[in-house]
XYZ file of C-alpha atoms in Angstrom:
451
model
C 113.023 116.174 84.145
C 108.782 117.187 84.432
C 109.119 120.588 82.954
C 110.678 121.074 80.021
C 112.327 124.213 82.005
C 114.633 123.224 84.598
C 113.872 126.663 86.071
C 110.129 125.422 86.150
C 108.417 122.345 87.895
C 106.166 120.648 89.799
C 106.664 120.900 94.004
C 104.622 119.679 96.277
C 104.819 121.955 99.883
C 104.037 119.760 103.127
C 103.190 121.841 106.555
C 100.592 121.811 109.189
C 101.092 125.528 109.224
C 99.152 127.565 107.107
C 101.141 130.587 107.258
C 104.495 128.588 106.171
C 102.573 126.648 103.189
C 101.088 130.049 102.305
C 104.528 131.698 102.466
C 106.143 129.039 100.439
C 103.975 128.044 98.384
C 103.816 132.255 96.838
C 107.319 132.495 96.785
C 107.532 129.433 94.487
C 104.609 130.101 92.226
C 105.945 133.935 91.663
C 109.374 131.585 90.075
C 106.738 129.963 87.499
C 106.480 126.344 89.500
C 103.357 124.807 89.715
C 102.863 124.100 93.535
C 100.680 122.147 95.590
C 100.123 122.269 99.211
C 99.070 119.696 102.021
C 98.944 119.619 105.714
C 100.312 116.735 106.912
C 102.284 113.773 106.217
C 100.015 111.433 105.172
C 98.478 113.442 102.726
C 101.571 113.947 101.418
C 102.645 110.701 101.051
C 99.361 110.546 99.372
C 99.704 113.398 97.176
C 103.441 112.004 96.591
C 102.273 108.928 95.518
C 99.327 109.638 93.019
C 100.910 112.511 91.261
C 104.328 113.552 89.956
C 106.668 115.693 91.217
C 110.138 117.543 90.530
C 110.644 118.383 94.588
C 109.338 118.182 97.388
C 109.394 120.547 100.355
C 108.310 118.998 103.688
C 108.170 120.077 107.407
C 110.225 117.518 109.579
C 107.363 117.950 112.378
C 103.848 117.436 110.895
C 100.581 114.989 112.096
C 100.223 111.751 111.124
C 103.719 111.103 109.630
C 106.788 113.491 109.886
C 109.297 114.955 108.169
C 111.660 111.880 107.994
C 109.089 109.326 106.749
C 108.311 111.783 104.152
C 111.640 111.824 103.238
C 112.469 107.905 103.351
C 109.895 107.230 101.601
C 109.780 109.749 98.703
C 113.645 108.906 97.869
C 112.910 105.491 98.273
C 110.184 105.135 95.802
C 111.424 107.798 93.199
C 115.027 108.468 94.106
C 114.791 110.922 90.730
C 112.228 113.620 92.938
C 114.754 116.055 95.289
C 113.507 116.662 99.059
C 113.890 119.678 101.239
C 113.498 119.562 104.939
C 111.911 122.159 106.723
C 113.892 122.206 110.362
C 113.301 124.765 113.259
C 116.326 125.804 115.028
C 116.579 123.184 117.387
C 115.833 119.871 114.732
C 119.112 120.746 113.087
C 121.108 117.661 113.662
C 117.288 115.652 112.538
C 117.803 117.960 108.835
C 121.161 116.321 108.946
C 119.893 112.535 109.290
C 117.192 113.465 106.620
C 120.340 114.473 103.927
C 121.658 111.120 105.376
C 118.505 109.717 103.848
C 118.162 111.053 100.978
C 117.144 114.811 101.509
C 118.397 117.436 99.115
C 119.359 120.378 101.844
C 117.608 121.646 104.633
C 115.644 125.200 105.541
C 115.857 126.711 108.838
C 112.895 128.352 109.861
C 111.912 131.385 110.337
C 113.060 131.588 106.615
C 114.767 134.322 105.533
C 112.781 135.528 102.321
C 111.256 134.662 98.924
C 114.724 134.703 97.619
C 115.814 131.451 100.035
C 113.048 129.389 99.109
C 113.110 129.716 94.765
C 117.612 129.696 95.256
C 117.189 126.210 97.159
C 114.454 124.840 95.005
C 116.803 126.162 91.304
C 119.714 124.401 93.188
C 118.132 121.006 93.695
C 116.456 121.263 89.925
C 120.168 121.695 88.035
C 121.310 118.512 90.324
C 118.438 116.641 89.796
C 119.409 117.459 86.211
C 122.695 117.014 86.792
C 122.038 113.051 87.392
C 119.311 113.124 84.656
C 121.276 110.910 81.920
C 120.210 112.250 78.145
C 121.892 109.729 75.805
C 119.551 106.657 75.569
C 120.965 103.383 76.644
C 120.641 99.967 75.712
C 121.442 97.402 79.045
C 123.828 94.790 77.604
C 121.638 91.724 78.313
C 118.978 89.582 76.089
C 116.673 91.912 77.541
C 116.835 94.699 75.611
C 115.059 98.318 77.773
C 115.722 100.851 75.759
C 115.459 104.520 77.641
C 116.291 107.867 77.270
C 113.486 109.698 79.135
C 114.608 111.121 82.769
C 112.142 109.648 84.653
C 113.610 105.973 83.109
C 116.976 107.094 84.784
C 116.310 105.986 88.150
C 114.749 102.953 87.345
C 117.025 101.807 85.665
C 119.989 102.085 87.949
C 117.825 101.374 90.318
C 116.911 98.203 88.507
C 120.797 97.603 88.129
C 121.718 98.028 91.699
C 119.410 95.432 93.055
C 120.851 93.316 90.463
C 122.895 92.219 91.867
C 121.582 91.986 95.119
C 119.454 88.894 96.547
C 116.961 91.233 98.223
C 113.267 90.764 97.270
C 112.001 93.438 95.005
C 108.455 95.241 94.236
C 107.603 96.433 90.780
C 104.262 98.322 90.945
C 103.371 100.267 87.519
C 100.304 100.459 85.358
C 99.061 97.551 83.136
C 101.628 97.556 80.154
C 104.597 99.590 81.696
C 106.885 96.534 81.116
C 107.467 94.675 84.890
C 107.982 90.932 83.829
C 111.047 92.925 80.882
C 112.136 94.659 84.487
C 112.102 91.031 86.291
C 114.162 88.933 83.169
C 116.523 92.359 83.747
C 116.516 91.603 87.187
C 117.638 87.988 87.072
C 120.063 88.475 83.625
C 122.098 90.927 85.474
C 122.292 88.841 88.491
C 124.657 86.047 89.245
C 121.572 83.821 89.645
C 121.378 84.429 85.748
C 122.274 80.845 83.936
C 119.618 79.074 86.405
C 115.936 79.491 85.742
C 113.722 82.376 85.299
C 110.190 81.192 86.008
C 107.306 83.578 85.986
C 103.721 82.907 86.661
C 100.740 85.293 86.281
C 98.718 84.950 89.802
C 95.395 86.822 87.849
C 94.649 83.909 84.991
C 94.249 80.860 87.125
C 91.744 79.604 89.755
C 92.975 79.598 93.121
C 93.250 75.511 93.195
C 95.231 75.379 90.070
C 97.397 78.332 90.908
C 98.419 76.861 93.744
C 99.153 73.726 92.620
C 101.164 75.140 89.867
C 103.206 76.843 92.443
C 103.509 74.491 95.006
C 102.877 70.751 92.835
C 100.968 68.069 93.745
C 101.415 64.666 95.230
C 99.846 61.244 92.951
C 96.246 60.878 93.784
C 95.813 64.770 95.840
C 93.110 65.350 94.099
C 91.309 64.029 91.607
C 92.932 64.350 87.703
C 95.949 63.973 89.840
C 97.386 60.978 87.898
C 101.476 61.592 88.754
C 103.530 63.710 91.016
C 103.851 66.929 89.650
C 106.661 69.262 91.046
C 105.436 73.205 91.288
C 107.147 75.822 89.060
C 108.511 77.672 92.715
C 110.581 74.427 92.927
C 111.629 74.629 89.513
C 113.159 78.335 89.783
C 115.442 76.342 92.759
C 118.794 78.594 92.455
C 117.528 80.837 90.261
C 114.506 83.624 89.971
C 110.692 83.163 90.210
C 108.662 85.916 88.852
C 104.893 86.808 90.645
C 102.927 88.921 88.348
C 99.967 90.131 89.443
C 101.018 89.040 92.450
C 98.375 91.615 94.053
C 95.455 88.986 92.924
C 96.130 86.144 95.011
C 93.707 85.392 96.981
C 94.246 84.836 101.553
C 94.826 81.488 101.754
C 97.593 81.820 98.429
C 99.218 84.779 100.353
C 99.431 83.377 103.833
C 101.101 79.939 102.238
C 103.418 81.948 99.819
C 104.655 84.215 103.329
C 105.451 80.637 104.481
C 108.335 79.825 101.653
C 109.299 83.749 101.937
C 110.262 83.230 105.289
C 111.461 79.903 105.404
C 112.345 79.425 102.355
C 110.167 75.677 102.421
C 106.673 74.203 101.613
C 105.317 71.249 100.572
C 103.234 69.959 97.525
C 99.442 69.615 97.655
C 98.304 65.933 98.712
C 102.561 65.789 100.851
C 103.773 66.147 104.209
C 107.631 65.991 103.343
C 109.079 69.897 103.710
C 110.828 70.590 100.455
C 113.817 73.519 100.949
C 114.171 75.762 97.730
C 116.605 78.985 97.096
C 114.547 81.482 94.741
C 115.032 85.507 94.243
C 111.928 86.461 94.967
C 110.692 89.620 92.190
C 106.953 90.526 92.468
C 105.109 93.018 90.367
C 101.633 94.562 90.655
C 99.011 97.569 89.159
C 97.490 97.478 92.737
C 98.806 99.378 95.790
C 99.307 96.838 98.064
C 99.174 99.224 100.804
C 95.773 100.367 100.828
C 94.942 97.042 100.072
C 97.088 96.427 103.548
C 95.546 99.092 104.918
C 91.502 97.743 104.222
C 92.546 94.347 104.894
C 92.659 92.440 101.370
C 96.290 91.729 101.578
C 98.047 90.609 104.763
C 100.285 93.620 106.167
C 103.379 91.046 106.696
C 103.552 89.538 103.431
C 103.507 93.617 101.697
C 106.249 94.581 104.387
C 108.449 91.207 103.288
C 107.959 91.207 98.982
C 108.384 95.514 99.326
C 112.452 94.747 100.629
C 113.064 96.987 97.556
C 109.842 98.737 95.785
C 110.729 99.790 92.250
C 107.878 102.261 90.344
C 108.065 101.365 86.355
C 106.479 105.016 85.572
C 104.185 104.954 82.007
C 104.567 105.958 78.927
C 102.709 110.099 79.691
C 105.509 110.342 82.099
C 108.666 109.072 79.230
C 107.255 110.716 76.150
C 110.987 110.623 74.748
C 110.433 106.915 74.826
C 107.788 106.719 73.026
C 109.686 106.955 69.466
C 112.355 104.639 70.676
C 110.294 102.068 72.053
C 107.931 102.371 68.711
C 110.786 101.584 66.629
C 112.527 99.313 68.168
C 108.920 97.197 68.990
C 108.748 97.986 65.131
C 111.639 96.061 64.093
C 111.062 92.889 66.950
C 107.356 92.908 64.902
C 109.113 92.335 61.761
C 110.867 89.898 62.791
C 109.011 87.932 63.816
C 106.530 88.213 60.767
C 109.827 87.166 58.502
C 109.842 90.466 56.703
C 113.053 91.455 55.160
C 113.083 95.204 56.372
C 110.981 96.764 59.064
C 108.738 100.070 57.920
C 109.471 103.998 59.265
C 107.448 106.065 60.722
C 107.055 109.424 58.741
C 107.521 112.600 60.861
C 103.368 112.985 61.418
C 103.233 109.517 62.706
C 106.063 110.452 65.323
C 104.018 113.196 66.431
C 100.944 111.386 66.787
C 102.609 108.612 68.749
C 104.303 111.145 71.699
C 100.406 113.187 71.500
C 98.529 110.049 72.270
C 97.701 109.406 76.325
C 98.419 105.517 76.128
C 96.379 103.872 79.138
C 97.884 100.975 78.120
C 101.276 102.060 77.829
C 103.463 99.451 75.933
C 100.921 96.859 75.297
C 99.313 99.273 73.714
C 101.724 100.761 71.695
C 102.894 97.373 70.611
C 98.769 96.387 69.490
C 98.551 99.718 67.498
C 101.847 99.012 66.602
C 100.966 95.522 64.653
C 97.661 96.719 63.114
C 98.762 99.775 61.292
C 101.768 97.454 59.875
C 99.161 95.441 58.206
C 97.246 98.474 57.205
C 100.485 100.146 56.114
C 101.498 96.936 53.834
C 104.761 99.191 52.609
C 107.911 100.654 53.719
C 106.128 103.639 55.477
C 103.805 103.834 58.656
C 101.857 107.228 58.333
C 98.873 108.640 61.205
C 96.216 107.520 58.698
C 97.271 104.015 59.443
C 97.204 104.389 63.250
C 94.189 102.608 65.173
C 94.035 103.800 68.059
C 91.475 102.960 71.351
C 89.977 100.011 70.104
C 87.703 98.667 69.304
C 86.861 102.358 67.129
C 87.027 103.162 63.516
C 90.229 103.515 62.474
C 91.553 106.760 61.590
C 91.391 108.363 58.353
C 91.841 111.376 56.384
C 88.783 113.652 56.758
C 86.116 113.104 53.697
C 83.531 115.844 53.355
C 80.550 113.352 52.061
C 82.368 109.855 52.497
C 84.250 109.733 55.946
C 81.612 107.323 56.965
C 81.703 104.559 53.938
C 85.893 105.431 53.995
C 86.214 104.481 58.047
C 84.306 101.581 57.006
C 85.576 100.259 54.064
C 89.590 100.536 56.058
C 87.995 98.487 58.730
C 86.645 96.397 56.245
C 90.207 95.544 54.599
C 91.816 95.601 57.726
C 89.996 92.287 59.349
C 90.241 91.057 56.201
C 94.500 91.137 55.642
C 94.353 90.434 59.326
C 92.287 87.031 58.411
C 94.175 86.672 55.985
C 97.896 86.768 58.036
C 96.878 84.087 60.361
C 95.036 81.551 58.078
C 91.796 82.508 59.045
C 92.281 81.499 63.088
C 89.329 83.670 63.776
C 90.401 83.762 67.563
C 94.224 85.023 67.366
C 92.544 87.428 64.865
C 90.587 88.944 67.580
C 93.797 88.568 69.449
C 95.675 90.703 66.734
C 92.937 93.144 66.179
C 92.586 93.954 69.842
C 88.763 93.070 70.245
C 86.589 90.827 71.170
C 86.114 87.062 69.473
C 82.156 88.525 69.278
C 82.721 91.445 68.032
C 84.660 89.988 65.614
C 81.975 88.083 64.695
C 79.712 90.588 64.192
C 82.160 92.673 61.926
C 82.329 89.727 59.412
C 78.421 89.596 59.918
C 78.055 93.188 58.575
C 80.804 93.696 56.183
C 79.983 90.105 54.679
C 83.271 88.097 55.020
C 81.522 85.523 56.204
């Protein structure tokens, strides 16, 4: 749960009648809940998309988007959120339909009193707590997804459930939340597990190169095309194709991708023969494709093709219970790749520090910080002074009254020296491991006389 006490929660109240909204909000706030009020369905969907809530109370009849739309959208995108619908006497049948879509219960207007509201929310929170799976689990695939935070329980359940189908999946979430790990988990848990898993990052290639990589080309189709080449979609036939950063696709490629999704066929660049493929599609993005579709920068029909089964991966700040287990798992993997016979451990102060950080870069940032910490510690224990967070800022060091600046500079100098030694003097690789730009590294080499 978002709150540590199941009797207290974050609640979204959506009703176009100000008096009803105020009554509900005051009733819940007196019980210690944090309440956000909105006056229509569109505002409710926006709020639910932007902020985490435990419970949503929504009227069935509202302008913009009705309560059924709110129920359907919230339960699809955030299955762990309980939804309660507010209904007039004549809409009870509709409220029952909302419960079939996943709503927890309904509250009939006029509400009998504050106690009825508080009691229903408390029961919704009780069910939410029971559905949360507290034990930490590692799924039985070669892809390790360690989790224990309640925010991850519905995510893993959704990944496991959709993996058994052939449905197209859209993974949504901030950068570094593990979308490729989720995509690989879907593939390895699916009937296509023994077939290829082919991935491409749509953000790192030019439009022309990306098109060639996706669809392949015939000999002579453009300058430098000296031989026929099969595209990655063709190579994924029978397996899973993962489109990472799909929100970066330009309009021309959006149209071509839509055709492949609809017709399961395409032509290589410079070719005229259609190639038919059987591919399971998984796409990922850290952008809001619905907003892009609304402003015209993304095809709405392609959005609906990709978002057959959308799954939102929560950022680390919403799953703090997982930070230390993730850190320990990452340290073990880093130690193994470095050929170390044992992994350093985290002391209690370090664990507390890791759990308290915001981690805007999520798991990717956590991994980088731990890799630097392992270089800095060069021993069996990682302590808080070894954590260098928010690079390229100076490393965190214990305070010293007169020599703090000198200590920080010396620690940074030692870190750069050790990193260079670890990668055999390869400056580009050293910069990547340190989390700084190559130009910044050259400036520091000159400053510390490490040329």
